[in-house]
């Protein structure tokens, strides 16, 4: 009996630490492009949140701004069986839905950042059955805030000539933003959108697009863009044309360090606030909760993650000198 009791105690001693060990989780981040600073900041947030757990490993995949590349990555992840969850910043918010639905059916948890996945870009609740979480804001909300800021600036100008720099019109989310700009600005007879260029989230491409715009429109009053990278390229083109950037109303999007510095210096007028690190961290935590059997919220609004106005101006930065953006640009 003594031997039996000793064996039972030994068995319990050996079994307890093993049963207390948490299961390891491997989580893939499918970046729209791993070379893009905004996507890198999302992954920084994912890694930072993952470091708070002992059992979470992450890996980034380069989507190359290609819908086809991302679709193949999802298929490969499902076939490989290595990853427990996917966090994606989608290039094609509609086309990727089928692949992600298959991933969910295969038992892989799926979360999305920056945009929802599905045909309705303004619908934040899951459109893919079983999708765990969407960490994003309605793109119409941000574009509306930008367009309304332009309307306010143009109130006493007639005409008020606006140049728009958008990412790529082939992207559904950029079309939503561009349509929002056109709808709101089109309600005011004094505002004229004189040109629309595609910046492809690249300062180099944006510089070329702005050079083309300025050849026919040197007297622009406003440059409105959805991305700070676009204003970086526009600034070079405007300076090369012998114009003063500070005399043009310029509004970007993303709130990177370069934008903050330019706004503080009075070179740029403002930018739309965004928080990529906070989005990545919120997505990682939600996925871990789901893998642990808990029920995270299905939608986390990006604008609930930090307290700032949507449009960041020099006045607000002066009032908040300790503010730090979440990415460099």
Short mmCIF file of C-alpha atoms in Angstrom, two decimals:
data_model
loop_
_atom_site.label_atom_id
_atom_site.label_comp_id
_atom_site.label_asym_id
_atom_site.label_seq_id
_atom_site.Cartn_x
_atom_site.Cartn_y
_atom_site.Cartn_z
CA UNK A 1 0.00 0.00 0.00
CA UNK A 2 2.90 2.29 0.83
CA UNK A 3 4.34 1.63 -2.62
CA UNK A 4 0.99 2.33 -4.25
CA UNK A 5 0.60 5.64 -2.39
CA UNK A 6 4.15 6.70 -3.27
CA UNK A 7 3.53 5.91 -6.91
CA UNK A 8 0.32 7.92 -6.87
CA UNK A 9 2.07 10.95 -5.30
CA UNK A 10 4.89 10.70 -7.83
CA UNK A 11 2.38 10.48 -10.66
CA UNK A 12 0.54 13.57 -9.38
CA UNK A 13 3.82 15.48 -8.96
CA UNK A 14 4.81 14.74 -12.55
CA UNK A 15 1.41 15.40 -14.01
CA UNK A 16 0.64 18.74 -12.34
CA UNK A 17 3.30 20.91 -14.05
CA UNK A 18 2.48 19.41 -17.43
CA UNK A 19 -1.24 20.05 -17.12
CA UNK A 20 -0.55 23.67 -16.04
CA UNK A 21 1.42 24.44 -19.17
CA UNK A 22 -0.46 26.60 -21.61
CA UNK A 23 -0.76 25.47 -25.20
CA UNK A 24 1.62 27.22 -27.61
CA UNK A 25 -0.07 29.51 -30.11
CA UNK A 26 1.43 30.43 -33.49
CA UNK A 27 -0.17 33.52 -35.02
CA UNK A 28 0.53 34.74 -38.57
CA UNK A 29 0.28 38.40 -39.52
CA UNK A 30 -0.48 38.81 -43.20
CA UNK A 31 0.63 42.37 -43.95
CA UNK A 32 -0.75 44.18 -46.97
CA UNK A 33 2.95 44.89 -47.54
CA UNK A 34 5.71 44.23 -45.03
CA UNK A 35 7.68 47.09 -46.63
CA UNK A 36 4.95 49.59 -45.73
CA UNK A 37 5.60 51.59 -42.54
CA UNK A 38 1.96 51.50 -41.42
CA UNK A 39 1.87 47.70 -41.72
CA UNK A 40 5.19 47.44 -39.91
CA UNK A 41 3.69 49.45 -37.05
CA UNK A 42 0.70 47.10 -36.89
CA UNK A 43 3.15 44.21 -36.54
CA UNK A 44 5.11 46.11 -33.88
CA UNK A 45 1.88 46.25 -31.88
CA UNK A 46 1.26 42.55 -32.48
CA UNK A 47 4.79 41.63 -31.30
CA UNK A 48 4.57 43.91 -28.29
CA UNK A 49 1.28 42.36 -27.19
CA UNK A 50 2.61 38.83 -27.87
CA UNK A 51 5.58 39.50 -25.57
CA UNK A 52 3.12 39.67 -22.71
CA UNK A 53 2.36 35.97 -23.10
CA UNK A 54 4.79 33.08 -22.60
CA UNK A 55 3.18 30.87 -25.23
CA UNK A 56 2.51 33.12 -28.25
CA UNK A 57 4.74 33.20 -31.33
CA UNK A 58 4.16 35.49 -34.32
CA UNK A 59 5.41 35.68 -37.89
CA UNK A 60 4.88 38.36 -40.56
CA UNK A 61 4.13 37.61 -44.22
CA UNK A 62 4.66 40.14 -47.05
CA UNK A 63 1.46 40.64 -49.05
CA UNK A 64 3.35 42.79 -51.58
CA UNK A 65 0.23 44.97 -52.01
CA UNK A 66 -1.05 42.04 -54.08
CA UNK A 67 -4.45 40.42 -53.63
CA UNK A 68 -3.20 37.26 -55.34
CA UNK A 69 -0.16 36.95 -53.05
CA UNK A 70 -2.30 37.27 -49.92
CA UNK A 71 -4.86 34.75 -51.17
CA UNK A 72 -2.06 32.21 -51.74
CA UNK A 73 -0.61 32.92 -48.29
CA UNK A 74 -3.91 32.06 -46.63
CA UNK A 75 -4.18 28.84 -48.64
CA UNK A 76 -0.61 27.86 -47.73
CA UNK A 77 -1.18 28.56 -44.03
CA UNK A 78 -4.31 26.44 -43.96
CA UNK A 79 -2.58 23.61 -45.82
CA UNK A 80 0.54 23.77 -43.66
CA UNK A 81 -1.26 23.44 -40.34
CA UNK A 82 1.42 25.34 -38.41
CA UNK A 83 -0.59 28.40 -37.41
CA UNK A 84 -3.48 28.61 -34.96
CA UNK A 85 -4.60 32.07 -36.02
CA UNK A 86 -4.30 34.68 -38.77
CA UNK A 87 -4.35 38.46 -38.38
CA UNK A 88 -4.64 40.10 -41.78
CA UNK A 89 -4.50 43.62 -43.16
CA UNK A 90 -6.27 42.81 -46.41
CA UNK A 91 -5.34 44.12 -49.85
CA UNK A 92 -8.58 42.93 -51.44
CA UNK A 93 -11.26 43.12 -48.78
CA UNK A 94 -13.75 41.27 -50.97
CA UNK A 95 -11.67 38.70 -52.83
CA UNK A 96 -9.87 37.43 -49.73
CA UNK A 97 -13.16 36.52 -48.01
CA UNK A 98 -13.42 33.07 -49.59
CA UNK A 99 -9.92 32.05 -48.50
CA UNK A 100 -10.51 33.31 -44.95
CA UNK A 101 -13.83 31.48 -44.75
CA UNK A 102 -11.98 28.27 -45.67
CA UNK A 103 -9.40 29.04 -42.96
CA UNK A 104 -12.13 29.41 -40.34
CA UNK A 105 -13.67 26.10 -41.47
CA UNK A 106 -10.23 24.50 -41.05
CA UNK A 107 -10.12 25.64 -37.42
CA UNK A 108 -7.84 28.66 -37.86
CA UNK A 109 -8.95 31.76 -35.95
CA UNK A 110 -9.07 34.88 -38.16
CA UNK A 111 -8.96 38.57 -37.29
CA UNK A 112 -8.62 41.61 -39.54
CA UNK A 113 -7.06 45.02 -39.01
CA UNK A 114 -7.57 48.40 -40.71
CA UNK A 115 -10.49 47.15 -42.84
CA UNK A 116 -13.37 44.71 -42.49
CA UNK A 117 -13.45 41.71 -44.84
CA UNK A 118 -16.48 41.36 -47.08
CA UNK A 119 -18.46 43.26 -49.71
CA UNK A 120 -19.52 46.08 -47.33
CA UNK A 121 -16.59 48.23 -46.24
CA UNK A 122 -18.80 50.23 -43.91
CA UNK A 123 -20.03 47.10 -42.07
CA UNK A 124 -17.74 46.43 -39.14
CA UNK A 125 -19.47 43.34 -37.78
CA UNK A 126 -18.12 40.07 -39.28
CA UNK A 127 -19.26 39.33 -42.83
CA UNK A 128 -17.18 36.14 -42.99
CA UNK A 129 -18.90 33.46 -40.88
CA UNK A 130 -16.82 32.69 -37.81
CA UNK A 131 -14.40 35.63 -38.16
CA UNK A 132 -13.18 36.47 -34.66
CA UNK A 133 -12.61 40.22 -34.66
CA UNK A 134 -12.38 43.32 -36.85
CA UNK A 135 -10.09 46.03 -35.47
CA UNK A 136 -10.84 49.00 -37.70
CA UNK A 137 -12.93 52.09 -38.18
CA UNK A 138 -15.43 52.78 -40.93
CA UNK A 139 -13.34 54.43 -43.72
CA UNK A 140 -16.24 56.78 -44.42
CA UNK A 141 -15.89 58.26 -40.91
CA UNK A 142 -12.29 59.35 -41.46
CA UNK A 143 -12.84 60.52 -45.04
CA UNK A 144 -15.85 62.53 -43.89
CA UNK A 145 -13.80 64.25 -41.20
CA UNK A 146 -11.15 65.15 -43.77
CA UNK A 147 -13.65 66.44 -46.33
CA UNK A 148 -15.48 68.52 -43.73
CA UNK A 149 -12.16 70.09 -42.69
CA UNK A 150 -11.57 71.07 -46.34
CA UNK A 151 -15.09 72.52 -46.55
CA UNK A 152 -14.37 74.67 -43.49
CA UNK A 153 -11.10 75.92 -44.99
CA UNK A 154 -12.73 76.69 -48.35
CA UNK A 155 -15.67 78.55 -46.83
CA UNK A 156 -14.35 81.97 -47.86
CA UNK A 157 -12.71 80.93 -51.15
CA UNK A 158 -14.45 80.87 -54.52
CA UNK A 159 -13.22 78.98 -56.35
CA UNK A 160 -11.39 76.67 -53.94
CA UNK A 161 -9.33 74.31 -56.08
CA UNK A 162 -8.63 70.88 -54.58
CA UNK A 163 -6.15 68.23 -55.72
CA UNK A 164 -6.77 64.73 -54.35
CA UNK A 165 -4.00 62.16 -53.89
CA UNK A 166 -5.47 58.74 -53.23
CA UNK A 167 -3.73 55.36 -52.83
CA UNK A 168 -5.03 53.20 -55.69
CA UNK A 169 -8.52 53.48 -57.10
CA UNK A 170 -8.43 49.73 -57.79
CA UNK A 171 -8.61 49.21 -54.01
CA UNK A 172 -12.23 49.17 -52.75
CA UNK A 173 -11.33 51.08 -49.57
CA UNK A 174 -9.66 53.88 -51.54
CA UNK A 175 -12.73 54.08 -53.77
CA UNK A 176 -14.91 54.49 -50.68
CA UNK A 177 -12.70 57.31 -49.44
CA UNK A 178 -12.55 58.99 -52.84
CA UNK A 179 -16.33 58.74 -53.28
CA UNK A 180 -16.78 60.28 -49.83
CA UNK A 181 -14.50 63.19 -50.77
CA UNK A 182 -16.40 63.74 -54.03
CA UNK A 183 -19.81 63.56 -52.39
CA UNK A 184 -19.10 66.02 -49.57
CA UNK A 185 -16.98 68.48 -51.55
CA UNK A 186 -19.47 68.27 -54.44
CA UNK A 187 -22.18 69.70 -52.22
CA UNK A 188 -20.39 73.08 -52.25
CA UNK A 189 -20.44 75.14 -55.46
CA UNK A 190 -17.26 77.01 -54.55
CA UNK A 191 -15.16 73.83 -54.29
CA UNK A 192 -13.69 72.27 -57.42
CA UNK A 193 -11.72 69.01 -57.48
CA UNK A 194 -9.30 69.88 -60.29
CA UNK A 195 -7.34 66.62 -60.33
CA UNK A 196 -7.06 63.20 -58.70
CA UNK A 197 -3.74 61.36 -58.61
CA UNK A 198 -2.80 57.88 -57.35
CA UNK A 199 0.10 57.82 -54.89
CA UNK A 200 0.23 54.06 -54.23
CA UNK A 201 1.29 54.81 -50.64
CA UNK A 202 4.70 55.74 -52.02
CA UNK A 203 6.39 59.15 -51.71
CA UNK A 204 8.08 58.56 -55.09
CA UNK A 205 4.83 57.72 -56.90
CA UNK A 206 3.10 60.61 -55.15
CA UNK A 207 5.80 63.05 -56.21
CA UNK A 208 5.31 62.04 -59.85
CA UNK A 209 1.52 62.27 -59.55
CA UNK A 210 1.78 65.72 -57.97
CA UNK A 211 4.17 66.89 -60.67
CA UNK A 212 1.58 65.90 -63.29
CA UNK A 213 -1.17 67.70 -61.38
CA UNK A 214 0.85 70.90 -61.03
CA UNK A 215 1.60 71.09 -64.77
CA UNK A 216 -2.05 72.04 -65.35
CA UNK A 217 -2.97 73.36 -61.89
CA UNK A 218 -0.33 75.58 -60.30
CA UNK A 219 -3.00 77.58 -58.50
CA UNK A 220 -4.34 74.80 -56.27
CA UNK A 221 -5.59 75.78 -52.83
CA UNK A 222 -5.81 72.32 -51.22
CA UNK A 223 -4.04 68.96 -51.39
CA UNK A 224 -6.27 66.32 -49.79
CA UNK A 225 -4.87 62.83 -49.31
CA UNK A 226 -5.64 59.65 -47.41
CA UNK A 227 -1.95 59.00 -46.62
CA UNK A 228 0.93 60.93 -45.10
CA UNK A 229 3.29 59.17 -47.54
CA UNK A 230 1.48 60.96 -50.36
CA UNK A 231 2.06 64.38 -48.81
CA UNK A 232 5.76 63.54 -48.44
CA UNK A 233 5.99 63.12 -52.22
CA UNK A 234 3.72 66.09 -52.90
CA UNK A 235 5.94 68.30 -50.76
CA UNK A 236 8.93 67.58 -53.02
CA UNK A 237 6.93 68.26 -56.19
CA UNK A 238 5.48 71.48 -54.78
CA UNK A 239 8.93 72.74 -53.76
CA UNK A 240 10.39 71.79 -57.16
CA UNK A 241 7.61 73.82 -58.79
CA UNK A 242 8.72 76.87 -56.83
CA UNK A 243 5.59 76.91 -54.66
CA UNK A 244 5.35 77.29 -50.87
CA UNK A 245 3.80 74.18 -49.28
CA UNK A 246 2.88 76.18 -46.16
CA UNK A 247 0.62 78.42 -48.24
CA UNK A 248 -1.46 75.43 -49.43
CA UNK A 249 -4.00 73.68 -47.19
CA UNK A 250 -2.59 70.14 -46.97
CA UNK A 251 -4.29 67.26 -45.21
CA UNK A 252 -2.86 63.74 -45.04
CA UNK A 253 -3.79 60.54 -43.27
CA UNK A 254 -2.08 58.15 -40.87
CA UNK A 255 -0.47 60.40 -38.28
CA UNK A 256 3.16 59.33 -38.56
CA UNK A 257 6.18 61.08 -37.02
CA UNK A 258 7.03 62.86 -40.29
CA UNK A 259 3.51 64.30 -40.39
CA UNK A 260 3.68 65.43 -36.77
CA UNK A 261 7.01 67.17 -37.38
CA UNK A 262 5.73 68.87 -40.56
CA UNK A 263 2.51 70.04 -38.88
CA UNK A 264 4.43 71.41 -35.90
CA UNK A 265 6.74 73.26 -38.33
CA UNK A 266 3.75 74.72 -40.18
CA UNK A 267 4.66 73.01 -43.47
CA UNK A 268 1.59 70.75 -43.47
CA UNK A 269 -1.83 71.74 -42.20
CA UNK A 270 -3.03 68.49 -40.63
CA UNK A 271 -3.59 64.77 -40.90
CA UNK A 272 -6.16 62.13 -40.08
CA UNK A 273 -5.34 60.30 -36.84
CA UNK A 274 -4.69 56.56 -37.02
CA UNK A 275 -3.16 54.13 -34.54
CA UNK A 276 -1.54 51.08 -36.18
CA UNK A 277 0.35 49.78 -33.10
CA UNK A 278 -2.77 49.94 -30.97
CA UNK A 279 -4.72 48.13 -33.68
CA UNK A 280 -2.16 45.34 -33.86
CA UNK A 281 -2.03 44.92 -30.09
CA UNK A 282 -5.82 44.85 -29.79
CA UNK A 283 -6.05 42.24 -32.55
CA UNK A 284 -3.39 40.02 -30.94
CA UNK A 285 -5.09 40.12 -27.56
CA UNK A 286 -8.45 39.30 -29.13
CA UNK A 287 -6.99 36.32 -30.99
CA UNK A 288 -5.33 34.96 -27.86
CA UNK A 289 -8.60 35.31 -25.97
CA UNK A 290 -10.39 33.39 -28.73
CA UNK A 291 -7.72 30.64 -28.74
CA UNK A 292 -8.16 30.34 -24.97
CA UNK A 293 -11.88 29.75 -25.46
CA UNK A 294 -13.01 33.22 -24.46
CA UNK A 295 -15.30 35.47 -26.50
CA UNK A 296 -13.66 38.76 -27.52
CA UNK A 297 -15.71 41.59 -29.07
CA UNK A 298 -16.37 41.08 -32.78
CA UNK A 299 -15.56 44.74 -33.54
CA UNK A 300 -13.00 47.01 -31.88
CA UNK A 301 -13.23 50.58 -33.21
CA UNK A 302 -9.78 52.01 -33.92
CA UNK A 303 -10.93 55.38 -32.62
CA UNK A 304 -11.73 53.83 -29.24
CA UNK A 305 -8.08 52.86 -28.70
CA UNK A 306 -6.66 56.35 -28.07
CA UNK A 307 -8.20 59.70 -27.19
CA UNK A 308 -7.43 62.31 -29.88
CA UNK A 309 -9.49 64.33 -32.34
CA UNK A 310 -9.81 62.72 -35.78
CA UNK A 311 -8.05 65.65 -37.49
CA UNK A 312 -4.70 66.49 -35.90
CA UNK A 313 -3.65 70.13 -36.31
CA UNK A 314 -0.80 72.31 -35.13
CA UNK A 315 -3.06 73.84 -32.49
CA UNK A 316 -3.85 70.42 -31.00
CA UNK A 317 -0.19 69.35 -31.06
CA UNK A 318 0.80 72.60 -29.32
CA UNK A 319 -1.77 71.82 -26.62
CA UNK A 320 -0.47 68.24 -26.31
CA UNK A 321 3.35 68.55 -26.53
CA UNK A 322 3.95 65.05 -25.13
CA UNK A 323 1.91 63.32 -27.82
CA UNK A 324 3.83 60.60 -29.69
CA UNK A 325 2.60 59.03 -32.94
CA UNK A 326 2.68 55.26 -33.34
CA UNK A 327 4.83 55.01 -36.46
CA UNK A 328 7.71 56.79 -38.13
CA UNK A 329 6.46 56.93 -41.74
#
